[in-house]
PDB file of C-alpha atoms in Angstrom:
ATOM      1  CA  UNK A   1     143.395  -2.784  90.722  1.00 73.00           C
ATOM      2  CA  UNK A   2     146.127  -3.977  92.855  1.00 79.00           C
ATOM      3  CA  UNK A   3     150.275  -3.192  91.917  1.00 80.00           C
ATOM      4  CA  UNK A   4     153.143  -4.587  93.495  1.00 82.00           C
ATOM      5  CA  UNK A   5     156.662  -2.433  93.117  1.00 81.00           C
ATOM      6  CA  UNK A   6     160.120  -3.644  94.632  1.00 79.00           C
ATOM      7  CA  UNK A   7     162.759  -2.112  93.041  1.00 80.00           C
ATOM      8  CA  UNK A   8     165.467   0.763  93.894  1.00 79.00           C
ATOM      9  CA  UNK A   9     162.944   3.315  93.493  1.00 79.00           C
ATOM     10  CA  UNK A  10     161.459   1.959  96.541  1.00 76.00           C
ATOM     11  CA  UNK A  11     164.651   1.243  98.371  1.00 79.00           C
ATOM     12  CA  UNK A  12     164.274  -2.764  97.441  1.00 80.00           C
ATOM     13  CA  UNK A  13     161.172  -2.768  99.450  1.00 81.00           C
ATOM     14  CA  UNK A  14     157.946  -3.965  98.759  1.00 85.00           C
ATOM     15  CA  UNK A  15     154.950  -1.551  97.743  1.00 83.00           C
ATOM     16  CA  UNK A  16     151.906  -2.335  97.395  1.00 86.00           C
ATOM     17  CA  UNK A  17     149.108  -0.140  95.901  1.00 82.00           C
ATOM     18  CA  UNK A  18     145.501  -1.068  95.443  1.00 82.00           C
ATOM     19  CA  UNK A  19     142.850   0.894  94.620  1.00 79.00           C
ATOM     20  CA  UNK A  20     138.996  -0.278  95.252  1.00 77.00           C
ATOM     21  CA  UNK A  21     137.118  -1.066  92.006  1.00 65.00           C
ATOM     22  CA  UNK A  22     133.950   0.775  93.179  1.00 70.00           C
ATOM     23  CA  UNK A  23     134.910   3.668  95.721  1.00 77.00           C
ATOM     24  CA  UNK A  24     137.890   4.187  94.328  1.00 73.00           C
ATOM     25  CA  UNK A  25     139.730   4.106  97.715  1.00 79.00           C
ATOM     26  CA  UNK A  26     143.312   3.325  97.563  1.00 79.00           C
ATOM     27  CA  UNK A  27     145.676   1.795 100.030  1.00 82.00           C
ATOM     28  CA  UNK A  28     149.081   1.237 100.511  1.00 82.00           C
ATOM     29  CA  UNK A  29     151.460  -0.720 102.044  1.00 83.00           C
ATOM     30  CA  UNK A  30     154.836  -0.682 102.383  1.00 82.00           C
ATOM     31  CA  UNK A  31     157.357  -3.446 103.648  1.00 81.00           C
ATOM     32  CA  UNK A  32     153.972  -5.489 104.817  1.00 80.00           C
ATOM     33  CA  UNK A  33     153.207  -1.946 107.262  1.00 80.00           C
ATOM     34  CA  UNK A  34     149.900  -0.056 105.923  1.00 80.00           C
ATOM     35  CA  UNK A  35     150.654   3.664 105.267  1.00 81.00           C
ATOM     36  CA  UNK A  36     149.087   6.287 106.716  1.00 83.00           C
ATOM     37  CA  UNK A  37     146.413   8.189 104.403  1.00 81.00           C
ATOM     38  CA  UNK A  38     146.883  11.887 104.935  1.00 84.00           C
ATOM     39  CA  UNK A  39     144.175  12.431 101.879  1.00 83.00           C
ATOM     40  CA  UNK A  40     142.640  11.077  99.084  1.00 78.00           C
ATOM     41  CA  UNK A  41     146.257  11.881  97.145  1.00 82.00           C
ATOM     42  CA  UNK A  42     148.909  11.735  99.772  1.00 86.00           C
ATOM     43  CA  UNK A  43     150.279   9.151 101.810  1.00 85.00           C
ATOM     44  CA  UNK A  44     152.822   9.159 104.323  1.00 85.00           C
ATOM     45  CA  UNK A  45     155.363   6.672 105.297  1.00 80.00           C
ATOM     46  CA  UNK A  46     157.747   7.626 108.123  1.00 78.00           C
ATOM     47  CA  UNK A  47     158.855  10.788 107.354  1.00 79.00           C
ATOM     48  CA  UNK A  48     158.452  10.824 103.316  1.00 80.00           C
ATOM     49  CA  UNK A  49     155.296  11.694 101.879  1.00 84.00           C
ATOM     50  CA  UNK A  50     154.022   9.582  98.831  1.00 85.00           C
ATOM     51  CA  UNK A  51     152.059  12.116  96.437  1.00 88.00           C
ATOM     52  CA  UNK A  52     149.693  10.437  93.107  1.00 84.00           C
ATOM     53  CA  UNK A  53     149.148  12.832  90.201  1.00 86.00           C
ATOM     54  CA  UNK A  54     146.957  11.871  87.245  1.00 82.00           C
ATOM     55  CA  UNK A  55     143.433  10.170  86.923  1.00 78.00           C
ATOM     56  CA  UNK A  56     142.181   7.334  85.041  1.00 73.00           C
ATOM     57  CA  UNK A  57     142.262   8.996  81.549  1.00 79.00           C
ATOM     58  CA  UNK A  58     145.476  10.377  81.560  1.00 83.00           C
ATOM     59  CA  UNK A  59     147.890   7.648  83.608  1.00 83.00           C
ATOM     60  CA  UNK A  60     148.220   7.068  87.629  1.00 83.00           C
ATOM     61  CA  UNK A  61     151.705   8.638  88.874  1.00 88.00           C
ATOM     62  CA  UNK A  62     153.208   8.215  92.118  1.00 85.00           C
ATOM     63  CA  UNK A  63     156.257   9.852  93.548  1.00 86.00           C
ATOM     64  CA  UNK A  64     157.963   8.326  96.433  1.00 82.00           C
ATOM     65  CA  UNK A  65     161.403   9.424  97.658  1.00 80.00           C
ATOM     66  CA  UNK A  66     161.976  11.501  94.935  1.00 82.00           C
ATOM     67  CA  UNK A  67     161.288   9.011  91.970  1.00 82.00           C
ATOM     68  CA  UNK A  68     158.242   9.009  89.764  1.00 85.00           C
ATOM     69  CA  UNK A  69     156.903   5.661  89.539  1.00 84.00           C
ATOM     70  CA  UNK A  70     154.010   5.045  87.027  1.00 85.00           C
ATOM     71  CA  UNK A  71     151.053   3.002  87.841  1.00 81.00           C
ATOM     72  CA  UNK A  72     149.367   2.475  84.469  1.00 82.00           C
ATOM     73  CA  UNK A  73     149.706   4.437  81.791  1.00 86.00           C
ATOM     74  CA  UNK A  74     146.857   7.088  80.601  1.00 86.00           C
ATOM     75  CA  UNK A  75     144.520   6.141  77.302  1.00 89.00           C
ATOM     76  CA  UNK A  76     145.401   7.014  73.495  1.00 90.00           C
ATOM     77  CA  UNK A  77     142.869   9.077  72.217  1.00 91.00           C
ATOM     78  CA  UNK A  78     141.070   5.923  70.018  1.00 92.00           C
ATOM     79  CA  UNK A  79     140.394   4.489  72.779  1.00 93.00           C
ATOM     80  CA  UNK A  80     138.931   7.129  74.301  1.00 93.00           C
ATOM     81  CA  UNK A  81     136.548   7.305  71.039  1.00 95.00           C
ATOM     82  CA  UNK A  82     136.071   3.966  71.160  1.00 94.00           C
ATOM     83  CA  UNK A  83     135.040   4.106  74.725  1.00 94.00           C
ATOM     84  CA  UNK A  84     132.385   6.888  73.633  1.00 95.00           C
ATOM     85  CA  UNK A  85     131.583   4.360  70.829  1.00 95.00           C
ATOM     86  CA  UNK A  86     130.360   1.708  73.119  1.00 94.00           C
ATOM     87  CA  UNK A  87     128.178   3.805  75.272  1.00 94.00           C
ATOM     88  CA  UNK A  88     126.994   5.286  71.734  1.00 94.00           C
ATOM     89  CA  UNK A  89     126.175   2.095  70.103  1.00 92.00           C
ATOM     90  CA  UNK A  90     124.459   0.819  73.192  1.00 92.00           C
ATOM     91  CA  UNK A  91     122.456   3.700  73.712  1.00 91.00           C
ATOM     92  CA  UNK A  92     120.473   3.489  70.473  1.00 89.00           C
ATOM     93  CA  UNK A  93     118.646   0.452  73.031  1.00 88.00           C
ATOM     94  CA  UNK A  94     117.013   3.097  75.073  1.00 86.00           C
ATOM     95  CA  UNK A  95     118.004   3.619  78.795  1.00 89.00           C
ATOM     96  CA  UNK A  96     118.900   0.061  79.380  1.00 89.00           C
ATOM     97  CA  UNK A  97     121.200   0.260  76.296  1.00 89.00           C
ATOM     98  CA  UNK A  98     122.684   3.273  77.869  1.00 93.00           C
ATOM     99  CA  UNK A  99     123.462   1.105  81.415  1.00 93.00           C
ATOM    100  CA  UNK A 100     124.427  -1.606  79.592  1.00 94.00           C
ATOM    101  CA  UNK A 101     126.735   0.504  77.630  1.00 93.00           C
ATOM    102  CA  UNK A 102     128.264   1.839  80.453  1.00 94.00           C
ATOM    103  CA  UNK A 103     129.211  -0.869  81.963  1.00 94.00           C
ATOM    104  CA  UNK A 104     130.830  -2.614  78.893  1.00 95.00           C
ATOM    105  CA  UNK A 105     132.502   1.150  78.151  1.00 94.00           C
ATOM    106  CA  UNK A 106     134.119   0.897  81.769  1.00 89.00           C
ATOM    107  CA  UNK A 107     135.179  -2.723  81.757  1.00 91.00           C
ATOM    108  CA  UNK A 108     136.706  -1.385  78.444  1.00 93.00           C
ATOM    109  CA  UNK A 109     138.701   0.942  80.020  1.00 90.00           C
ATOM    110  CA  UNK A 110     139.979  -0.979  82.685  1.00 85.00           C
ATOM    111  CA  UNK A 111     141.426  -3.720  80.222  1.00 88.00           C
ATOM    112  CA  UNK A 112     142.607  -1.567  77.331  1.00 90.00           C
ATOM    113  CA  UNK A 113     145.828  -0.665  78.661  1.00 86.00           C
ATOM    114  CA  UNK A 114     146.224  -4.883  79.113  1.00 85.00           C
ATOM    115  CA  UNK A 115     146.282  -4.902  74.914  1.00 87.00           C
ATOM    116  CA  UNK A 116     149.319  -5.475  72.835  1.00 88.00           C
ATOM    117  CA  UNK A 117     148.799  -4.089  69.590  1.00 90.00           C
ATOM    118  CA  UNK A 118     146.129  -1.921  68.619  1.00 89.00           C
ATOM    119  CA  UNK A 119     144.531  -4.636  66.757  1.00 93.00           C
ATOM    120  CA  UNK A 120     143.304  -6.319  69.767  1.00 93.00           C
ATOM    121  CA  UNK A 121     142.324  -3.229  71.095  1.00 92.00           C
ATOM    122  CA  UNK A 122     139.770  -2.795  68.453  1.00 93.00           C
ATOM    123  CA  UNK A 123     138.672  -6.583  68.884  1.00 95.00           C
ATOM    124  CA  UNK A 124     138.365  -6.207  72.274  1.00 94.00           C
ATOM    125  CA  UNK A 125     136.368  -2.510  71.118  1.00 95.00           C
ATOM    126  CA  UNK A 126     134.005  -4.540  69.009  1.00 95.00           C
ATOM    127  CA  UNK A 127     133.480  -7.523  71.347  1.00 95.00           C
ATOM    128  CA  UNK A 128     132.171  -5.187  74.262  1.00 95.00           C
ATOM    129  CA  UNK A 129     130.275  -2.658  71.949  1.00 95.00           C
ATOM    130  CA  UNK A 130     128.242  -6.228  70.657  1.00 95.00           C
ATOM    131  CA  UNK A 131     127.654  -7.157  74.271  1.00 94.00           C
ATOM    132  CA  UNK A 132     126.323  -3.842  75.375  1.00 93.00           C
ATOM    133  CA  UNK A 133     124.141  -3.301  72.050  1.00 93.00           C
ATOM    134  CA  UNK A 134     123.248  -7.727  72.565  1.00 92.00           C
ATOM    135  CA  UNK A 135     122.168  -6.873  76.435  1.00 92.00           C
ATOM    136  CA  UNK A 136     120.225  -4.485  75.380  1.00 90.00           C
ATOM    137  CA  UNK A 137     118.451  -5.633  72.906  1.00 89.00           C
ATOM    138  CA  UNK A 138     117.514  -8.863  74.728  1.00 90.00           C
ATOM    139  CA  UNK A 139     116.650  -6.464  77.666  1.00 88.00           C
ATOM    140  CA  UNK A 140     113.918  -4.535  75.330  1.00 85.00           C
ATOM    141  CA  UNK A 141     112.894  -7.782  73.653  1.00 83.00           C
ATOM    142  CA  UNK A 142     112.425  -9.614  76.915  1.00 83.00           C
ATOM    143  CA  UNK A 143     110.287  -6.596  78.080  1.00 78.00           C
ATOM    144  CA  UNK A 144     108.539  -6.068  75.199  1.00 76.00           C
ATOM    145  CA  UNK A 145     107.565  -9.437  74.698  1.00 70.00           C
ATOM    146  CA  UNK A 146     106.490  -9.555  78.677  1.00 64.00           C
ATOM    147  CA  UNK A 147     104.148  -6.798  77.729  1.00 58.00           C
ATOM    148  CA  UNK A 148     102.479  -8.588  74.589  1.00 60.00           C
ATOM    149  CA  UNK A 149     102.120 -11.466  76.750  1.00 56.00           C
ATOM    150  CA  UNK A 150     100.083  -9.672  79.712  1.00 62.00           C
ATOM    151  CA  UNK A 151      97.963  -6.606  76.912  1.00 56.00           C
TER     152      UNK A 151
END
């Protein structure tokens, strides 16, 4: 996930906040100068300290010379169920269905805040619960017709 911030909350400076998709691992720069990482949570630019609050469920804060700035904001609670859902539904596929499942239920997170209306959030809810639960059933009957084939 990458962000890019210039207004007067950052003194009409560019900031730019990224965050690796699979470590998690976020870095900063700001006004094209990467920013020191004092931890996992705070940052320090000069002599201000840039402090995050908040995870992926709830919302991604930052506060940087005294302003709050959100990042993205955190999940309703259907989505949350509908998250669940997907992992759920997949899982009824066995172990694969459960991978499968988690995948799609991440990928699901990370574009449900992108929705509109909550209408497209449950299209988007069904089109990744019939991917997981699709995967997974191809995955079981590609294996179980390999085994037929060899017995």
């Amino acid at each position: 996930m990458k962000k890019t911030i210039n207004n007067d909350k950052t003194r009409n400076k560019e900031l730019v906040y990224s965050e690796n998709f699979f470590t998690g691992k976020k870095t900063i720069t700001y006004d094209d100068e990467r920013v020191e990482s004092l931890d996992n949570k705070t940052f320090k630019v000069g002599e201000e300290v840039i402090k995050f609050e908040g995870n992926v469920l709830r919302g991604q804060k930052m506060s940087i010379f005294g302003n709050s700035v959100e990042l993205y904001r955190g999940l309703y609670a259907y989505e949350i169920v509908f998250a669940i859902l997907i992992l759920a539904l997949s899982s009824l596929f066995g172990l694969i269905g459960f991978v499968f499942g988690a995948i799609f239920a991440y990928c699901y997170i990370a574009t449900c805040r992108n929705a509109k209306t909550a209408f497209l959030n449950t299209l988007m809810f069904i089109g990744y619960a019939l991917l997981g639960m699709g995967l997974g059933f191809l995955a079981i009957f590609a294996f179980n017709g390999f085994a037929i084939l060899i017995i």
